Each structure stands twice: as structure tokens, then as C-alpha cells.
Short mmCIF file of C-alpha atoms in Angstrom, two decimals:
data_model
loop_
_atom_site.label_atom_id
_atom_site.label_comp_id
_atom_site.label_asym_id
_atom_site.label_seq_id
_atom_site.Cartn_x
_atom_site.Cartn_y
_atom_site.Cartn_z
CA ARG A 6 -1.66 -20.96 16.84
CA VAL A 7 -3.59 -17.79 16.04
CA HIS A 8 -6.33 -18.79 18.47
CA GLU A 9 -3.72 -19.46 21.16
CA THR A 10 -2.24 -16.01 20.61
CA LEU A 11 -5.64 -14.36 20.89
CA LYS A 12 -6.61 -16.42 23.95
CA ALA A 13 -3.37 -15.39 25.64
CA GLY A 14 -4.33 -11.74 25.08
CA MET A 15 -1.37 -11.12 22.77
CA SER A 16 -1.72 -8.90 19.72
CA LEU A 17 -1.38 -10.30 16.22
CA ASN A 18 0.05 -6.91 15.32
CA PRO A 19 2.50 -6.05 18.13
CA ARG A 20 4.18 -2.64 18.17
CA ILE A 21 7.85 -2.64 17.19
CA THR A 22 9.74 -0.12 19.30
CA ASP A 23 13.30 -1.12 18.42
CA TRP A 24 13.93 -1.33 14.67
CA ASN A 25 17.58 -2.40 14.97
CA GLY A 26 17.98 -5.68 13.13
CA GLN A 27 14.32 -5.90 12.09
CA ILE A 28 13.72 -7.42 8.65
CA CYS A 29 11.32 -5.17 6.74
CA TRP A 30 9.94 -5.83 3.27
CA LEU A 31 8.29 -2.93 1.47
CA VAL A 32 6.48 -3.68 -1.76
CA GLY A 33 5.98 -0.59 -3.88
CA ALA A 34 9.00 1.21 -2.47
CA SER A 35 10.63 2.80 -5.51
CA THR A 36 8.94 6.20 -4.99
CA GLY A 37 6.50 8.09 -2.78
CA ILE A 38 5.30 6.80 0.57
CA GLY A 39 7.06 3.46 0.08
CA ARG A 40 10.46 5.02 -0.62
CA ALA A 41 10.12 7.51 2.25
CA THR A 42 9.15 4.71 4.64
CA ALA A 43 12.11 2.62 3.48
CA GLU A 44 14.44 5.56 4.19
CA GLN A 45 12.97 6.03 7.68
CA LEU A 46 13.12 2.33 8.57
CA HIS A 47 16.72 2.13 7.43
CA ALA A 48 17.62 5.22 9.44
CA ALA A 49 16.04 3.54 12.49
CA GLY A 50 18.32 0.50 12.07
CA ALA A 51 16.18 -1.96 10.11
CA THR A 52 17.30 -4.18 7.27
CA VAL A 53 15.08 -2.99 4.44
CA ILE A 54 14.17 -5.05 1.40
CA VAL A 55 12.50 -2.95 -1.28
CA SER A 56 10.40 -4.28 -4.15
CA ALA A 57 8.67 -2.60 -7.09
CA ARG A 58 8.78 -2.67 -10.89
CA ASN A 59 11.33 0.18 -11.11
CA ALA A 60 14.54 -1.86 -10.76
CA ALA A 61 16.83 1.16 -11.22
CA ALA A 62 15.29 3.06 -8.30
CA LEU A 63 15.48 -0.04 -6.11
CA GLN A 64 19.14 -0.63 -6.99
CA GLU A 65 19.92 3.00 -6.17
CA PHE A 66 18.32 2.53 -2.74
CA ALA A 67 20.20 -0.73 -2.10
CA GLN A 68 23.54 0.75 -3.16
CA SER A 69 23.15 3.83 -0.98
CA HIS A 70 21.92 1.97 2.14
CA ALA A 71 24.16 -0.59 3.82
CA ARG A 72 21.27 -2.75 5.04
CA GLY A 73 19.20 -2.28 1.89
CA GLN A 74 18.34 -5.00 -0.58
CA ALA A 75 16.50 -4.70 -3.90
CA LEU A 76 14.11 -7.39 -5.15
CA PRO A 77 12.46 -6.01 -8.30
CA LEU A 78 9.05 -7.48 -9.10
CA ASP A 79 5.53 -6.72 -10.25
CA ALA A 80 3.24 -6.94 -7.22
CA THR A 81 0.53 -8.51 -9.37
CA ASP A 82 2.79 -11.41 -10.41
CA ARG A 83 1.98 -14.19 -7.93
CA GLU A 84 5.05 -16.31 -8.75
CA ALA A 85 7.44 -13.35 -8.48
CA VAL A 86 5.99 -12.25 -5.13
CA HIS A 87 6.07 -15.76 -3.67
CA GLY A 88 9.63 -16.21 -4.96
CA ALA A 89 10.74 -12.94 -3.35
CA ALA A 90 9.12 -13.90 -0.03
CA ARG A 91 10.92 -17.28 -0.09
CA LYS A 92 14.21 -15.54 -0.90
CA ILE A 93 13.84 -13.15 2.05
CA ILE A 94 12.95 -15.97 4.43
CA ASP A 95 15.84 -18.12 3.13
CA GLN A 96 18.32 -15.24 3.55
CA HIS A 97 17.10 -13.76 6.83
CA GLY A 98 15.07 -16.53 8.47
CA ARG A 99 12.11 -14.27 9.13
CA ILE A 100 10.17 -11.16 8.11
CA ASP A 101 9.33 -8.72 10.89
CA LEU A 102 7.32 -6.20 8.88
CA VAL A 103 5.60 -6.34 5.52
CA MET A 104 4.24 -3.11 4.11
CA TYR A 105 2.31 -2.94 0.86
CA CYS A 106 2.78 0.50 -0.69
CA ALA A 107 2.16 -0.23 -4.37
CA GLY A 108 -0.69 1.77 -5.77
CA HIS A 109 -2.30 3.10 -8.90
CA TYR A 110 -4.86 5.88 -9.28
CA LYS A 111 -6.13 7.81 -12.25
CA ALA A 112 -9.13 10.05 -11.78
CA GLN A 113 -11.99 9.32 -14.13
CA ARG A 114 -15.30 10.84 -15.04
CA ALA A 115 -18.37 8.85 -15.94
CA THR A 116 -18.27 10.43 -19.38
CA ALA A 117 -14.74 9.09 -19.97
CA TYR A 118 -14.87 5.76 -18.14
CA ASP A 119 -11.93 3.48 -18.92
CA LEU A 120 -12.43 -0.14 -17.87
CA ASP A 121 -8.77 -1.03 -18.50
CA GLU A 122 -7.67 1.70 -16.06
CA MET A 123 -10.16 0.51 -13.45
CA GLN A 124 -8.96 -3.08 -13.81
CA LYS A 125 -5.35 -1.90 -13.45
CA HIS A 126 -6.39 -0.02 -10.31
CA GLN A 127 -8.04 -3.17 -8.94
CA GLN A 128 -5.09 -5.42 -9.82
CA ILE A 129 -2.43 -3.21 -8.24
CA ASN A 130 -4.28 -1.72 -5.27
CA VAL A 131 -6.26 -4.75 -4.14
CA THR A 132 -5.17 -7.98 -5.80
CA GLY A 133 -1.47 -7.14 -5.38
CA ALA A 134 -1.97 -6.68 -1.63
CA TYR A 135 -3.74 -10.05 -1.44
CA ILE A 136 -0.91 -11.72 -3.36
CA VAL A 137 1.67 -10.32 -0.93
CA LEU A 138 -0.46 -11.37 2.02
CA ASP A 139 -0.79 -14.88 0.55
CA ALA A 140 2.99 -15.08 0.18
CA VAL A 141 3.91 -13.97 3.71
CA LEU A 142 1.03 -14.82 6.01
CA PRO A 143 2.03 -18.46 6.68
CA GLN A 144 5.53 -17.30 7.70
CA LEU A 145 4.22 -14.42 9.80
CA LEU A 146 1.83 -16.69 11.68
CA ARG A 147 4.75 -18.99 12.56
CA GLN A 148 6.73 -16.09 14.00
CA PRO A 149 6.09 -14.84 17.53
CA ARG A 150 6.81 -11.13 16.80
CA ALA A 151 5.62 -10.38 13.29
CA GLN A 152 3.20 -7.78 12.11
CA VAL A 153 1.45 -7.08 8.86
CA GLY A 154 1.94 -3.34 8.55
CA TYR A 155 0.14 -2.97 5.25
CA ARG A 156 -3.23 -2.81 7.05
CA ARG A 157 -2.34 0.49 8.66
CA LEU A 158 -1.02 1.87 5.39
CA LEU A 159 -4.06 0.73 3.43
CA ARG A 160 -6.29 2.49 5.93
CA ARG A 161 -4.20 5.62 5.49
CA VAL A 162 -4.27 5.38 1.68
CA ASP A 163 -8.01 4.67 1.76
CA GLY A 164 -8.40 7.79 3.92
CA LEU A 165 -6.40 9.87 1.46
CA LEU A 166 -8.48 8.58 -1.46
CA LEU A 167 -11.72 9.26 0.42
CA ARG A 168 -10.60 12.83 1.17
CA GLN A 169 -9.73 13.29 -2.50
CA LEU A 170 -13.12 11.96 -3.59
CA ARG A 171 -14.87 14.26 -1.10
CA ARG A 172 -12.94 17.24 -2.48
CA GLN A 173 -13.96 16.27 -6.01
CA ARG A 174 -17.61 15.93 -4.95
CA ARG A 175 -17.51 19.32 -3.22
CA GLY A 176 -16.08 20.81 -6.41
CA ARG A 177 -18.84 19.24 -8.51
CA HIS A 178 -21.50 20.43 -6.05
CA ARG A 179 -20.10 23.97 -6.13
CA ALA A 180 -19.99 23.92 -9.93
CA ARG A 181 -23.56 22.60 -10.10
CA ALA A 182 -24.74 25.22 -7.58
CA ALA A 183 -23.06 27.98 -9.57
CA ARG A 184 -24.56 26.66 -12.82
CA ASP A 185 -28.03 26.33 -11.25
CA GLY A 186 -27.72 29.83 -9.82
CA ARG A 187 -26.91 31.23 -13.28
CA ARG A 188 -29.88 29.33 -14.73
CA GLN A 189 -32.22 30.74 -12.07
CA ARG A 190 -30.94 34.27 -12.67
CA ALA A 191 -31.42 33.81 -16.44
CA GLU A 192 -35.00 32.67 -15.88
CA LEU A 193 -36.00 35.69 -13.77
CA PRO A 194 -38.39 38.07 -15.50
CA VAL A 195 -36.86 41.37 -16.46
#
């Protein structure tokens, strides 16, 4: 079916211009970009299902938005994610947009490397996205008008992280240049 879609010149990621009645699932939507996106999609007329570990924040969203639904889960829990995807499909018959917004980041220095933090980063930021994709991709490929919106968001988040890393590098380079400059001045004969 995917090959037929591509041969016909149709996009696997078509643009949605009318959000009224669209079924949107945002994973990692209790705060930040995910919550803001959920608010915007709801305002545009979409039915918005929000998932994250913070059940209280999700319930608050669902109670204050008529077309909102909360499905608390840990994005790294394969069974929970697959169960939530099945529940959405059973209730709504389809998923029009899936957006993975869950994320974890803690800056580290080589002198204070924390493997547990790095593994948490990997589990949430990468493995969690793969688990969500695994849960929804078969359904999305069966639907004529579905899109996997997490790709765009991941590119945006990757861009933000890259900018942050560049800023940190620039800061280190400036600090090193200042330190080297002080050393050179200290070494000058008087």
C-alpha cells in the first residue's frame, strides 16, 4: 500500500488544513511544547488525546477542553503505549495525527558523566518515539489521510538541542580563549 501511495505521487505525510474533527494524539503533552500544541489543536477544532506520566495535568486538560481526553502513560512502557493506541482506535476508528513530544535533557560535563541520566535520555527521547511509532504505524498506513507529525517535531527539537550545544561550545571556546590569553600575558617577560 505504501508503494502504491508513492507511485501515485501522494504524500505519506499530507498537510491537514482543516482540523475540525481530526483525531490527534500527543504523547508528552502535560507541559511545554506538547501542552501548547494540544491547546492549539483543540482551539482549531481537533479532538485531542493527551498522554504523559503526569496524570493530574492531563486530567486538567481533559476537564477544561470539551474534545480533550487524557490517557496517562509512560512513553517508554511498550504495553501501555500499545494499549492506549488500541483504545484510541477502538473509540475513534482512526488517528489523524500522532505527535511525540516527550523529552528529557540534563546537561552534563565529561567530568561529571552520569550513565543513568544518559540512558534515561535515550529511553525517553529515542526509544519512546520508536515505541509510539510501533504502536500506530500499522493503523496509519491503513488510513488514507494520516500523518506522523512527530518527525517534524523531532527535527525541531533536534535543532533546538543543536543550537544549545553550539552555544555551550562557544561558551567553552570563549572561556578557553580567555584563559589562554591570561596564560600568555602571565608568561610575557616584564
